PDB file of C-alpha atoms in Angstrom:
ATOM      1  CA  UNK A   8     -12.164   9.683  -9.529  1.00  0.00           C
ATOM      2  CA  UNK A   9     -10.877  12.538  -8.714  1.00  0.00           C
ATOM      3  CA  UNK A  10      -8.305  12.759 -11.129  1.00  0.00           C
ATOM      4  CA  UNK A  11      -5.093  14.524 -10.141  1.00  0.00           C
ATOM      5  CA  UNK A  12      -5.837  15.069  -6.284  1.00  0.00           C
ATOM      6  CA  UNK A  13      -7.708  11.730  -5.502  1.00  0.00           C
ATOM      7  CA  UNK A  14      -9.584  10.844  -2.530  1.00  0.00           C
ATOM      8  CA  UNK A  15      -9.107   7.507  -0.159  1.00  0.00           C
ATOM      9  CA  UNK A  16     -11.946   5.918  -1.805  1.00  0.00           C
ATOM     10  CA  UNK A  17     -10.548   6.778  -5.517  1.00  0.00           C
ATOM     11  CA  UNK A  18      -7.486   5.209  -4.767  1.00  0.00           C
ATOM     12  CA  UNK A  19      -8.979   2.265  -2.774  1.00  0.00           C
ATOM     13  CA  UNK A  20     -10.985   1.686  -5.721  1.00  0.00           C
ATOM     14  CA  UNK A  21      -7.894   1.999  -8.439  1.00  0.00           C
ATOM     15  CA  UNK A  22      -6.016  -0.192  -6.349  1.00  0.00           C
ATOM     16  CA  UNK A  23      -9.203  -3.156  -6.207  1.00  0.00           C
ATOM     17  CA  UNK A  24      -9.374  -2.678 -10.249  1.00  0.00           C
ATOM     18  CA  UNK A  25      -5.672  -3.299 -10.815  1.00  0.00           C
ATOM     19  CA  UNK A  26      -5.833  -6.234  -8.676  1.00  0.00           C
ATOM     20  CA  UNK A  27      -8.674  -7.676 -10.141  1.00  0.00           C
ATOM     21  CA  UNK A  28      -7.543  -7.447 -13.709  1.00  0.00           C
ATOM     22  CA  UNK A  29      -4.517  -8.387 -12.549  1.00  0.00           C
ATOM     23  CA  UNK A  30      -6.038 -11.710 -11.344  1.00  0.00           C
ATOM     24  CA  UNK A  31      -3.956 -11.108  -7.668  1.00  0.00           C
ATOM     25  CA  UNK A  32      -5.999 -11.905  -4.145  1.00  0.00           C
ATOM     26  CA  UNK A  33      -8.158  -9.057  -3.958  1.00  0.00           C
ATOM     27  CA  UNK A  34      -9.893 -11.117  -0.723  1.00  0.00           C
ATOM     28  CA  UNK A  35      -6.822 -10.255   1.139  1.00  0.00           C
ATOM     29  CA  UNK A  36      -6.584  -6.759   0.098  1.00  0.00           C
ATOM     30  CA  UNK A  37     -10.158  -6.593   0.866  1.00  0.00           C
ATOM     31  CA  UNK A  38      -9.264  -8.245   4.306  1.00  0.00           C
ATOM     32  CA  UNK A  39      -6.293  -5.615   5.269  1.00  0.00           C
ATOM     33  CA  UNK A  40      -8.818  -3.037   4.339  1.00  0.00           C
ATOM     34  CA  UNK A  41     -10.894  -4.074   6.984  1.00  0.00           C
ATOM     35  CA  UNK A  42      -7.953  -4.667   9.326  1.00  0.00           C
ATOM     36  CA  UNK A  43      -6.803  -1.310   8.830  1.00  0.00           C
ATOM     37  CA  UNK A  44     -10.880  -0.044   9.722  1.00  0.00           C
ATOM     38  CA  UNK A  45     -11.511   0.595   6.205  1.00  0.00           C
ATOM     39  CA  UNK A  46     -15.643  -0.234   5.591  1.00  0.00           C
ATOM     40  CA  UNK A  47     -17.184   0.640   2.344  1.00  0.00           C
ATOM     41  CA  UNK A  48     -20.259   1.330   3.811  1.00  0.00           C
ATOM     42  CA  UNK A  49     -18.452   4.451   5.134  1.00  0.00           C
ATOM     43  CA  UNK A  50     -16.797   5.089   2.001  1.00  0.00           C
ATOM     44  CA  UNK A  51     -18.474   8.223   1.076  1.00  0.00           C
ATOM     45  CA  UNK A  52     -16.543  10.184   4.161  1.00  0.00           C
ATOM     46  CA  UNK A  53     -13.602   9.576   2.789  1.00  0.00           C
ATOM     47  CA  UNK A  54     -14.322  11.617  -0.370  1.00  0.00           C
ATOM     48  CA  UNK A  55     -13.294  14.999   0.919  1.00  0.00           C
ATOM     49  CA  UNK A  56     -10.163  14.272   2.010  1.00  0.00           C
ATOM     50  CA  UNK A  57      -7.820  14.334  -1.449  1.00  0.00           C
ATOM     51  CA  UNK A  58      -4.587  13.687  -1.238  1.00  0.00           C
ATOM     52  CA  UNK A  59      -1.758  15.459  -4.317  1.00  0.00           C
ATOM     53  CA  UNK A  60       0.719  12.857  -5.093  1.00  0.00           C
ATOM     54  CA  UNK A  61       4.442  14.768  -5.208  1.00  0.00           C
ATOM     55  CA  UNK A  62       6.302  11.170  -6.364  1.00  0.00           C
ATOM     56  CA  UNK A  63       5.347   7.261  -7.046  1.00  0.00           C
ATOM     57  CA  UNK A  64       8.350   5.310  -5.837  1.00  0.00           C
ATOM     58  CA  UNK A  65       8.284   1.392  -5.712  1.00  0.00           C
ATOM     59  CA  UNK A  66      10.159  -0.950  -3.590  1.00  0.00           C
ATOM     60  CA  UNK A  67      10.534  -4.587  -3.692  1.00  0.00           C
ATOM     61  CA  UNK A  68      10.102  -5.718   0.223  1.00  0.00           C
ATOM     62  CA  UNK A  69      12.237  -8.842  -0.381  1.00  0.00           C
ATOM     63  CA  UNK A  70      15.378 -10.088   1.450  1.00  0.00           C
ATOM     64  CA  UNK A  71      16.416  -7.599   4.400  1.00  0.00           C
ATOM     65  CA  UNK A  72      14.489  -4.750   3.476  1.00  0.00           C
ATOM     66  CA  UNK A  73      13.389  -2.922   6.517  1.00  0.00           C
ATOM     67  CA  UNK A  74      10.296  -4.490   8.039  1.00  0.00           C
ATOM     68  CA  UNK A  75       8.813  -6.061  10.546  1.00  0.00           C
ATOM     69  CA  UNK A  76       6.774  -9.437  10.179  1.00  0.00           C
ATOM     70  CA  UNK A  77       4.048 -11.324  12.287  1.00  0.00           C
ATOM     71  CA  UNK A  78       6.423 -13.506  13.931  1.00  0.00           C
ATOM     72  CA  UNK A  79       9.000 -10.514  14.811  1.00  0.00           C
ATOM     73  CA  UNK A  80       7.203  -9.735  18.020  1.00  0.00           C
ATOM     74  CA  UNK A  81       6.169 -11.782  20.972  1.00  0.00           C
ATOM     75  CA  UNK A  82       2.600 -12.902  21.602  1.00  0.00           C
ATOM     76  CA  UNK A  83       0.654 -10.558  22.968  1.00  0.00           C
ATOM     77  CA  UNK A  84       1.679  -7.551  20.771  1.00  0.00           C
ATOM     78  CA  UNK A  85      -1.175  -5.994  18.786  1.00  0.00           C
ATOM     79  CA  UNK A  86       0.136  -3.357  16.952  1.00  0.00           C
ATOM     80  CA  UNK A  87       3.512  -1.707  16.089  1.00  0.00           C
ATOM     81  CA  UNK A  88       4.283   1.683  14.455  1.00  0.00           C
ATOM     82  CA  UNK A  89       7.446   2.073  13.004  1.00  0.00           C
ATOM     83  CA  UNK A  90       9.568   4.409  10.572  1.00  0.00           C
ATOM     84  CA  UNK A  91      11.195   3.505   7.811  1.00  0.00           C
ATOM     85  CA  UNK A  92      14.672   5.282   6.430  1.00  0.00           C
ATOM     86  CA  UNK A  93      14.199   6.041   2.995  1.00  0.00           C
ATOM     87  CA  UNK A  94      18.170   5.252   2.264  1.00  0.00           C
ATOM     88  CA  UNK A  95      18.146   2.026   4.046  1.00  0.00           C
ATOM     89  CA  UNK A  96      14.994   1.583   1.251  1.00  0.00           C
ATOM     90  CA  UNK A  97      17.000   2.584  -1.925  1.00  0.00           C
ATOM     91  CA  UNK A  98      18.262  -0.986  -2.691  1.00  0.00           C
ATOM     92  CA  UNK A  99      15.358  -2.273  -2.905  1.00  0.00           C
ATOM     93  CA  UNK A 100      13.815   0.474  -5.460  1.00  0.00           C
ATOM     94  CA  UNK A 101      12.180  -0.586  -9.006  1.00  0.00           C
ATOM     95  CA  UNK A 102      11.289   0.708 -11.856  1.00  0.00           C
ATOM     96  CA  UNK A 103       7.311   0.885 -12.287  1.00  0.00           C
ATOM     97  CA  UNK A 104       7.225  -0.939 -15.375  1.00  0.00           C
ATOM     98  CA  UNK A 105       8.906  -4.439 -13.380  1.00  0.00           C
ATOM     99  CA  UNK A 106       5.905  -3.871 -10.529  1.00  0.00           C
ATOM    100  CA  UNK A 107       3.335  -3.602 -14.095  1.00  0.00           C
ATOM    101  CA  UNK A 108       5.140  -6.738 -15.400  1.00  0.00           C
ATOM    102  CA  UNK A 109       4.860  -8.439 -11.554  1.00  0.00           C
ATOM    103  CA  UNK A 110       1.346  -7.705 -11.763  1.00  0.00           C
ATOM    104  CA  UNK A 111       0.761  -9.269 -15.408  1.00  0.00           C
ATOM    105  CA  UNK A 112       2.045 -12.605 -14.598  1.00  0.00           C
TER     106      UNK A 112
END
């Protein structure tokens, strides 16, 4: 990895090791990957790029949290880019070690 400024692929890769040990559907993290025009065969371009992480924040995207789901939009929509507020997020923040505990069960 690339330790403290990791690439795309070094954090595409954490992220597929968590969920693995984690036991969680890696197939549809795999799947969004894809969606998203992620290939691995192309993997290696995405090495230069690093990224510096300033914060880790996590939110639980339960209940009325700001989003937008599948059903949402009428047929015929393909894609939607959208904005979040970060105060409208704040009630739904969480400590890390609930997501770590999330992920163990």
């Amino acid at each position: 990895g690339g330790g403290t400024n990791p690439s795309l692929t070094d954090i595409v890769s954490e992220l597929r090791s968590l969920l693995a040990a984690s036991g969680r559907p890696l197939g549809i993290f795999n799947d969004q990957l894809i969606t998203a025009g992620w290939l691995d065969i192309h993997a290696g371009h995405y090495n230069e790029i690093r990224f510096f992480v300033r914060e880790v924040r996590f939110f639980a995207v339960r209940d009325d949290f700001p989003r937008i789901r599948t059903g949402d939009f009428p047929p015929g929509v393909i894609e939607i880019t959208y904005k979040l507020d970060l105060t409208a997020m704040l009630p739904f923040e969480v400590e890390q070690a609930v997501v770590e505990g999330w992920l163990k069960t």
